[in-house]
Short mmCIF file of C-alpha atoms in Angstrom, two decimals:
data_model
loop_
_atom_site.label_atom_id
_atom_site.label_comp_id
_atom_site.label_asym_id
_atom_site.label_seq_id
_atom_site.Cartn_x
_atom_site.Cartn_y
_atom_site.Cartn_z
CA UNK A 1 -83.10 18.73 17.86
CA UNK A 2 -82.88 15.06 18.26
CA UNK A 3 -79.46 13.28 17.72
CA UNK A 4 -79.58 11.54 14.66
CA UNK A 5 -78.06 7.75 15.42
CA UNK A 6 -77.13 7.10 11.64
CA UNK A 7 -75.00 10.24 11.70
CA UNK A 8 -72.93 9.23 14.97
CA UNK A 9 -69.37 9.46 15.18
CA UNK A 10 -68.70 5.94 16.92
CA UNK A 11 -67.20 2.77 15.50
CA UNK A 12 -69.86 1.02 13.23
CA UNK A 13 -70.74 -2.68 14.94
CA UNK A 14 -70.35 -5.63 12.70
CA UNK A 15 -73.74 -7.72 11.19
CA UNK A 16 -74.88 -10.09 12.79
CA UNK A 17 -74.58 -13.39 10.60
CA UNK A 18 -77.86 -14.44 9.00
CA UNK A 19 -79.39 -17.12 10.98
CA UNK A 20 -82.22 -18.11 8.74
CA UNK A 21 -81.98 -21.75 7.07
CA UNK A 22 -81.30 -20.42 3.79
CA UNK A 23 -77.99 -18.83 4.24
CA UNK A 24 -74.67 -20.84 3.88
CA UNK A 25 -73.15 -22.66 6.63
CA UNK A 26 -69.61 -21.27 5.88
CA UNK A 27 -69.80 -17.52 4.77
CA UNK A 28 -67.52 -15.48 2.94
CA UNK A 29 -66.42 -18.59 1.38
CA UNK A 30 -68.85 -18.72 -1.64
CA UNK A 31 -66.60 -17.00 -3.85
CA UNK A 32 -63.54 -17.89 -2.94
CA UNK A 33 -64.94 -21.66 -4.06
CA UNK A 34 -66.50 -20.45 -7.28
CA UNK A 35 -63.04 -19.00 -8.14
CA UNK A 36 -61.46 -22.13 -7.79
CA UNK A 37 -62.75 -23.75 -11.60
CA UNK A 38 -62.66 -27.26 -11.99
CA UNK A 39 -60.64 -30.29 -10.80
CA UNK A 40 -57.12 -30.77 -12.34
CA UNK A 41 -57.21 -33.68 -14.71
CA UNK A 42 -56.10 -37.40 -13.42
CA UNK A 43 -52.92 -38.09 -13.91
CA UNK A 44 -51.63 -41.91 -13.83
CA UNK A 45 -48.11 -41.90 -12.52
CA UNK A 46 -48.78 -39.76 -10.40
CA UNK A 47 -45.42 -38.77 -8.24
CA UNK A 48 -45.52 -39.93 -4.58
CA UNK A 49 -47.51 -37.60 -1.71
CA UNK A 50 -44.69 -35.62 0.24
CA UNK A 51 -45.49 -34.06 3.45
CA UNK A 52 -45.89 -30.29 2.99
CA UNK A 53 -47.25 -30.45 -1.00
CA UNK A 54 -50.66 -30.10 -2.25
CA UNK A 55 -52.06 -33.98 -2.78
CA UNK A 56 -52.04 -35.03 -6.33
CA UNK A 57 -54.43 -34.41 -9.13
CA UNK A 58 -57.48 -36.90 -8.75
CA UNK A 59 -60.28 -37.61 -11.08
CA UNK A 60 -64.44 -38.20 -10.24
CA UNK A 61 -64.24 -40.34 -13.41
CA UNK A 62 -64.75 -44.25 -11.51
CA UNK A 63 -62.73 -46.48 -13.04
CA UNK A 64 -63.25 -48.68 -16.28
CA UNK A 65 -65.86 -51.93 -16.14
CA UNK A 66 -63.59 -55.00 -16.00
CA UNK A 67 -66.64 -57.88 -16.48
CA UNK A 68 -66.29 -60.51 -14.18
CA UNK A 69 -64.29 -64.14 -14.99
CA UNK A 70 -66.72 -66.73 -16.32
CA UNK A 71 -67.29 -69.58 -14.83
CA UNK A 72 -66.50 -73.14 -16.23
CA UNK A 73 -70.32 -74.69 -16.97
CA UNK A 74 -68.93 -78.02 -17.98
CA UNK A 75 -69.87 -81.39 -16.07
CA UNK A 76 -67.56 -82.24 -13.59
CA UNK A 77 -67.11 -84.96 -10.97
CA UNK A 78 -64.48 -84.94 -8.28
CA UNK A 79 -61.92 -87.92 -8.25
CA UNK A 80 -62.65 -90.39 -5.09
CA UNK A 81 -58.45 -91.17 -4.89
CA UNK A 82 -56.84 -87.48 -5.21
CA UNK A 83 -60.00 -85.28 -5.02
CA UNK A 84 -59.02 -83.48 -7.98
CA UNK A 85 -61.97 -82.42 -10.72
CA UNK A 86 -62.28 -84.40 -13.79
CA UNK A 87 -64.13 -83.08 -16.74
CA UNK A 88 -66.57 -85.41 -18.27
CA UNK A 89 -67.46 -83.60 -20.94
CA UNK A 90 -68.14 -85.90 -24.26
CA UNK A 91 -67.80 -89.06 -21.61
CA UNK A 92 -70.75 -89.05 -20.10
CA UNK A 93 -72.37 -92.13 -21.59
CA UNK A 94 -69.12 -94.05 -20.00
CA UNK A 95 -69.55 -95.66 -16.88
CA UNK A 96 -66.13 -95.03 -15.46
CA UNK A 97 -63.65 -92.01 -16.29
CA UNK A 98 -59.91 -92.06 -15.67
CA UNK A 99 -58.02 -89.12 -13.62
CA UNK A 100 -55.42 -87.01 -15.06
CA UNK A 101 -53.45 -86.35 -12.13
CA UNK A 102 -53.56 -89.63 -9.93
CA UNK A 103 -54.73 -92.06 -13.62
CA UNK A 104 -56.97 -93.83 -11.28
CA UNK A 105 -60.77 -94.44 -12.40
CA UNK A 106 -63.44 -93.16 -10.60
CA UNK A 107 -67.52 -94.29 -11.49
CA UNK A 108 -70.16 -91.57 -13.00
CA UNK A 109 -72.58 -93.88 -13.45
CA UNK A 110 -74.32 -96.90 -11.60
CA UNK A 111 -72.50 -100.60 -12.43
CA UNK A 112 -73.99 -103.40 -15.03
CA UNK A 113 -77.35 -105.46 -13.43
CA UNK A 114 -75.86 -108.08 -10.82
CA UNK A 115 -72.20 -106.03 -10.94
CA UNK A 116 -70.56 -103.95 -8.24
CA UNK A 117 -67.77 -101.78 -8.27
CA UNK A 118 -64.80 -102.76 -5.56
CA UNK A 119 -61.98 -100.50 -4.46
CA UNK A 120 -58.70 -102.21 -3.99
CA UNK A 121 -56.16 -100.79 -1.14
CA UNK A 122 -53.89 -100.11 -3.93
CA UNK A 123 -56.57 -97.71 -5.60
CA UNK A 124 -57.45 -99.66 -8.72
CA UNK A 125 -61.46 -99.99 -9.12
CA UNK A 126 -62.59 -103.55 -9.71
CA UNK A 127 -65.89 -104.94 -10.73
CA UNK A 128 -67.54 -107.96 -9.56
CA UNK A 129 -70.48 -109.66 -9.01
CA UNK A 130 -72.65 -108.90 -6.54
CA UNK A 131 -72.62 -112.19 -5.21
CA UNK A 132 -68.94 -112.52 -4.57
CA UNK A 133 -67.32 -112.46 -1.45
CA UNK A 134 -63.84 -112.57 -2.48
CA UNK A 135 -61.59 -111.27 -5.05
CA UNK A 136 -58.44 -110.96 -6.46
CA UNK A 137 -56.29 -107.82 -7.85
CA UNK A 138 -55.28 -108.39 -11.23
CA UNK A 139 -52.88 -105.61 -11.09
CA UNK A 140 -49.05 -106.94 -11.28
CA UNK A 141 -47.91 -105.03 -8.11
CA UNK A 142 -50.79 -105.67 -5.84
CA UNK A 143 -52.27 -109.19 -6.41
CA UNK A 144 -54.17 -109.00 -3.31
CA UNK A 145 -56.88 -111.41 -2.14
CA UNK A 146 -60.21 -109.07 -1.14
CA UNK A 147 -62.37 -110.32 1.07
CA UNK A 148 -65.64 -108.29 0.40
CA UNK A 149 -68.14 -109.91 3.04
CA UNK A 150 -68.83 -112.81 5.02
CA UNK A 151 -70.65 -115.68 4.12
CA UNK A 152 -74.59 -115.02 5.48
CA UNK A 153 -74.65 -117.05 8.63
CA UNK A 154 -77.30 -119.51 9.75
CA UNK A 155 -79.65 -119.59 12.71
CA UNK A 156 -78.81 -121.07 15.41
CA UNK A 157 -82.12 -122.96 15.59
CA UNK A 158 -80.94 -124.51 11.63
CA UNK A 159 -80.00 -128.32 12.18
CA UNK A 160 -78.23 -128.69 8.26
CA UNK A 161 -75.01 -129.76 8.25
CA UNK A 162 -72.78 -127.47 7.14
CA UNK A 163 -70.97 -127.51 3.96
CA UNK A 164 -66.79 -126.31 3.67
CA UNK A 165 -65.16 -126.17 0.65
CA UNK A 166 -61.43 -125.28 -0.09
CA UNK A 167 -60.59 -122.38 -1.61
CA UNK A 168 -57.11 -122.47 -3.00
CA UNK A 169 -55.04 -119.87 -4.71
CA UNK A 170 -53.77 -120.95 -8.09
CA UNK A 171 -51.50 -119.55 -10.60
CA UNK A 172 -52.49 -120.07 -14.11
CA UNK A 173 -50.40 -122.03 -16.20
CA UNK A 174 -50.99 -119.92 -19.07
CA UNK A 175 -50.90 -116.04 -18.43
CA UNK A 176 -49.07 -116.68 -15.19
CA UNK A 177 -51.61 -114.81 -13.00
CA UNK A 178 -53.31 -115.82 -9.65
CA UNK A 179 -56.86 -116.36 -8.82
CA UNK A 180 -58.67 -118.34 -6.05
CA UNK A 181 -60.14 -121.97 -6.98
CA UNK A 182 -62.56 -124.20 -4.69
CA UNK A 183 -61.05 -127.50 -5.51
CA UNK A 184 -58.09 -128.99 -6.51
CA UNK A 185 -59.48 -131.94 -8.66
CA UNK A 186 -61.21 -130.29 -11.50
CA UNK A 187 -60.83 -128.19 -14.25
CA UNK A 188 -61.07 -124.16 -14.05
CA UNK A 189 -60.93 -121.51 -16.54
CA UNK A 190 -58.71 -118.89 -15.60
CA UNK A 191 -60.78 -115.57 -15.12
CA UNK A 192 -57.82 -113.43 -16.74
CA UNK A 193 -56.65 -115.05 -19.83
CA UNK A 194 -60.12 -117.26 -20.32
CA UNK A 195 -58.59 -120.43 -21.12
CA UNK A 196 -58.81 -123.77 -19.68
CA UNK A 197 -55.81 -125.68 -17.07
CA UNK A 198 -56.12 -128.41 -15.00
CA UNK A 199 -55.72 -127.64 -11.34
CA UNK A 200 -52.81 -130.04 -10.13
CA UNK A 201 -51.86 -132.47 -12.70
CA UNK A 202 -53.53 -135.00 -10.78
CA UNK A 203 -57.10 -134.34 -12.54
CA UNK A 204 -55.75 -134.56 -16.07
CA UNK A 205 -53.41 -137.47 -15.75
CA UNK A 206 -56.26 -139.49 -13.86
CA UNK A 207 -58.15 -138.27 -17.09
CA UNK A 208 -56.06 -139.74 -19.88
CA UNK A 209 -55.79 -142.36 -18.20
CA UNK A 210 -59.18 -143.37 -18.20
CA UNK A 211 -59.91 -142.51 -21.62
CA UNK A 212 -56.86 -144.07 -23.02
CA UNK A 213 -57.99 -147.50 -21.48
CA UNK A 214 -60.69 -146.90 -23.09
CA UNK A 215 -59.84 -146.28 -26.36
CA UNK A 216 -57.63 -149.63 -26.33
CA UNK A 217 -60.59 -151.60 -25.23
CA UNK A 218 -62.25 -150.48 -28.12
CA UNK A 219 -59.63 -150.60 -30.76
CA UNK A 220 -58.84 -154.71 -29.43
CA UNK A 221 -62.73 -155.45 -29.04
CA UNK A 222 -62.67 -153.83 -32.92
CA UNK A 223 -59.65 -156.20 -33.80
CA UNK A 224 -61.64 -158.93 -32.62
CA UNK A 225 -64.70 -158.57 -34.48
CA UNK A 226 -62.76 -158.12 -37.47
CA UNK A 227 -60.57 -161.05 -37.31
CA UNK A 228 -64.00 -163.31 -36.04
CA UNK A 229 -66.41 -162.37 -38.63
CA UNK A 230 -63.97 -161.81 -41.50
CA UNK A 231 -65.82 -164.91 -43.25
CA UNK A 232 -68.75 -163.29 -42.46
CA UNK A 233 -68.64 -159.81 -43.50
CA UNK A 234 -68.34 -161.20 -47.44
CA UNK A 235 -72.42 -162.34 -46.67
CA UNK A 236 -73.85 -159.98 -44.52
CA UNK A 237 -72.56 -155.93 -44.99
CA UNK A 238 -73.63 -154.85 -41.85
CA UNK A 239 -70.92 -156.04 -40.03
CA UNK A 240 -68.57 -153.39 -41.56
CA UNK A 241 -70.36 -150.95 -39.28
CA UNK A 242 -69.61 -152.66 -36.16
CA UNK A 243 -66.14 -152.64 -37.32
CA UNK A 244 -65.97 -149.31 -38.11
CA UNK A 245 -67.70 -148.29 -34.99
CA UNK A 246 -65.44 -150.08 -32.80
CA UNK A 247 -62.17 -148.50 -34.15
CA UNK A 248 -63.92 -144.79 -34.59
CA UNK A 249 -64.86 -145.33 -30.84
CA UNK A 250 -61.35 -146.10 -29.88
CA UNK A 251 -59.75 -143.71 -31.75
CA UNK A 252 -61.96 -140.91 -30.20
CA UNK A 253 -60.87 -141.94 -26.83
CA UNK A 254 -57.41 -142.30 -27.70
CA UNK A 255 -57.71 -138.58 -28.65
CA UNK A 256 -59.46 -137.28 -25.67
CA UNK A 257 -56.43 -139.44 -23.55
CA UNK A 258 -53.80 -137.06 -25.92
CA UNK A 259 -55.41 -134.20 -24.45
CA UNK A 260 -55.53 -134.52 -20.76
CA UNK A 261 -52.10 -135.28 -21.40
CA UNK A 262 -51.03 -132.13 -23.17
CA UNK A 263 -53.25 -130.38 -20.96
CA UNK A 264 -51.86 -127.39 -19.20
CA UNK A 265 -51.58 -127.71 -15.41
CA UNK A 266 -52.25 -124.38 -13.10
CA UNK A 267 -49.89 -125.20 -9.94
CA UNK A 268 -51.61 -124.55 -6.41
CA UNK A 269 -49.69 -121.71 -4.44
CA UNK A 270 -51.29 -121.96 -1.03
CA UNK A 271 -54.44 -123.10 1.20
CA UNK A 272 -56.39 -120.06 2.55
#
C-alpha cells in the first residue's frame, strides 16, 4: 500500500509566511496590538523621562487655538530725529506732530504756499520762506545763523554792476533776541516779538532831530502870523486858520521828534 505522507512520523515543517499583498507586514503581532486598548490620558506635569521607564503618558489631542496678536491699524509716521513711531491718530489735519520720546517735531503734511520747512543742527524744525537764504534759530540755546543757499549767481557774459548789502546781526531791544538786518540806518521790526526798534541810535536821533526843527519852525512862523495880523484877524476870520494850522503843524512835529527820541534802539552785535 502506498505510504500515506499526512500520517508520517517526522517533525511537522513550519508555514511558510503569506506573501500575498494583503497579509500584515509584522505577523503574530495583530493581537498583541488589539490587546493593548487605548492611549493613557495626557497628563500635564508630567514627571521627568528617566532612562530605563516607559515614556510618559501623551495625548493625540493638538493643543488649544491661541488666535494670533492683532496688529496696530492706526496711522503712523516715523520721527526724522530718533526714528521712533508717532501715532497721528486724531492729528492728521496738523501739519507738524511733536515726538514723545525725543519732543522734537517732525512734518506729515506739505508746508504753507511760498513756506519751507528748515532743520536746524540742534534738531528744532523751522519754517521759512522759500525765498530766504538765511536764518536764524530762535531757540535760547542754539541761536545759530543758517545759511540755506547761495545767492543765484550771474553769467559771466552779464555786464550789471553788482549790488552788496550788509547784513548785520542785531539784538532786539525789546525781547532781547537776535536776528540778521541789511542796514544799520533804518528801522526794522523784530521778527520774534513784532515790534518796531531803531537799528543803532543813529537813525532815530537823526530823526527827532529833523522833525523837532521842524516843529519849531512852525510853532515861530505860527507866532508870527499871530502877532502880525492880530489887527487883522478882528476883519477878516480866515486868518484864524492859518494860525491854527501853523501851531497844529508844529505841534505834530514836535510829537513825531518825542518819538524817535523814546524810540527803542536794537544794538548791532557783529558784521557777517
Amino acid at each position: 500500500m502506498a505510504a500515506n505522507i499526512g500520517d508520517s512520523t517526522g517533525p511537522a515543517a513550519p508555514p511558510e509566511p503569506d506573501s500575498s499583498e494583503n497579509a500584515p507586514l509584522l505577523q503574530g503581532q495583530d493581537d498583541q496590538n488589539e490587546n493593548m486598548g487605548p492611549p493613557p490620558p495626557f497628563v500635564a506635569n508630567a514627571p521627568p523621562i528617566i532612562p530605563g521607564m516607559p515614556p510618559p503618558a501623551y495625548s493625540e489631542m493638538p493643543p488649544p487655538y491661541t488666535p494670533p496678536m492683532s496688529m496696530n491699524t492706526e496711522p503712523s509716521v516715523i520721527c526724522r530725529v530718533c526714528q521712533q513711531l508717532i501715532y497721528i491718530k486724531g492729528r492728521e489735519h496738523q501739519r507738524v506732530v511733536k515726538c514723545a520720546h525725543c519732543q522734537e517735531a517732525t512734518p506729515i503734511k506739505a508746508p504753507p504756499a511760498g513756506k519751507k520747512y528748515i532743520r536746524c543742527p540742534c534738531n528744532a524744525l523751522l519754517t521759512c520762506k522759500v525765498s530766504s537764504v538765511r536764518i536764524s534759530c530762535p531757540r535760547v540755546n542754539c541761536k545759530r545763523i543758517i545759511n540755506l543757499a547761495a545767492p543765484p549767481m550771474l553769467p559771466p557774459a552779464a555786464t550789471l554792476p553788482a549790488i552788496t548789502r550788509s547784513q548785520f546781526r542785531v539784538t532786539c531791544g525789546h525781547c532781547n533776541e537776535i536776528f540778521v538786518f541789511h542796514t544799520t540806518s533804518h528801522l526794522a521790526r523784530c521778527p520774534h516779538c513784532r515790534r518796531i526798534s531803531s537799528v543803532g541810535p543813529h537813525f532815530a536821533r537823526t530823526r527827532a532831530t529833523i522833525f523837532a526843527v521842524i516843529g519849531f519852525i512852525f510853532l515861530a512862523a505860527g507866532i508870527g502870523v499871530t502877532v502880525g495880523t492880530l489887527d487883522l484877524a478882528r476883519d477878516s476870520g480866515g486868518i484864524y486858520v492859518v494860525w491854527i494850522g501853523a501851531f497844529v503843524a508844529g505841534i505834530l512835529n514836535l510829537i513825531r521828534s518825542c518819538y524817535y527820541c523814546t524810540m527803542t534802539v536794537s544794538s548791532i552785535e557783529g558784521e557777517s
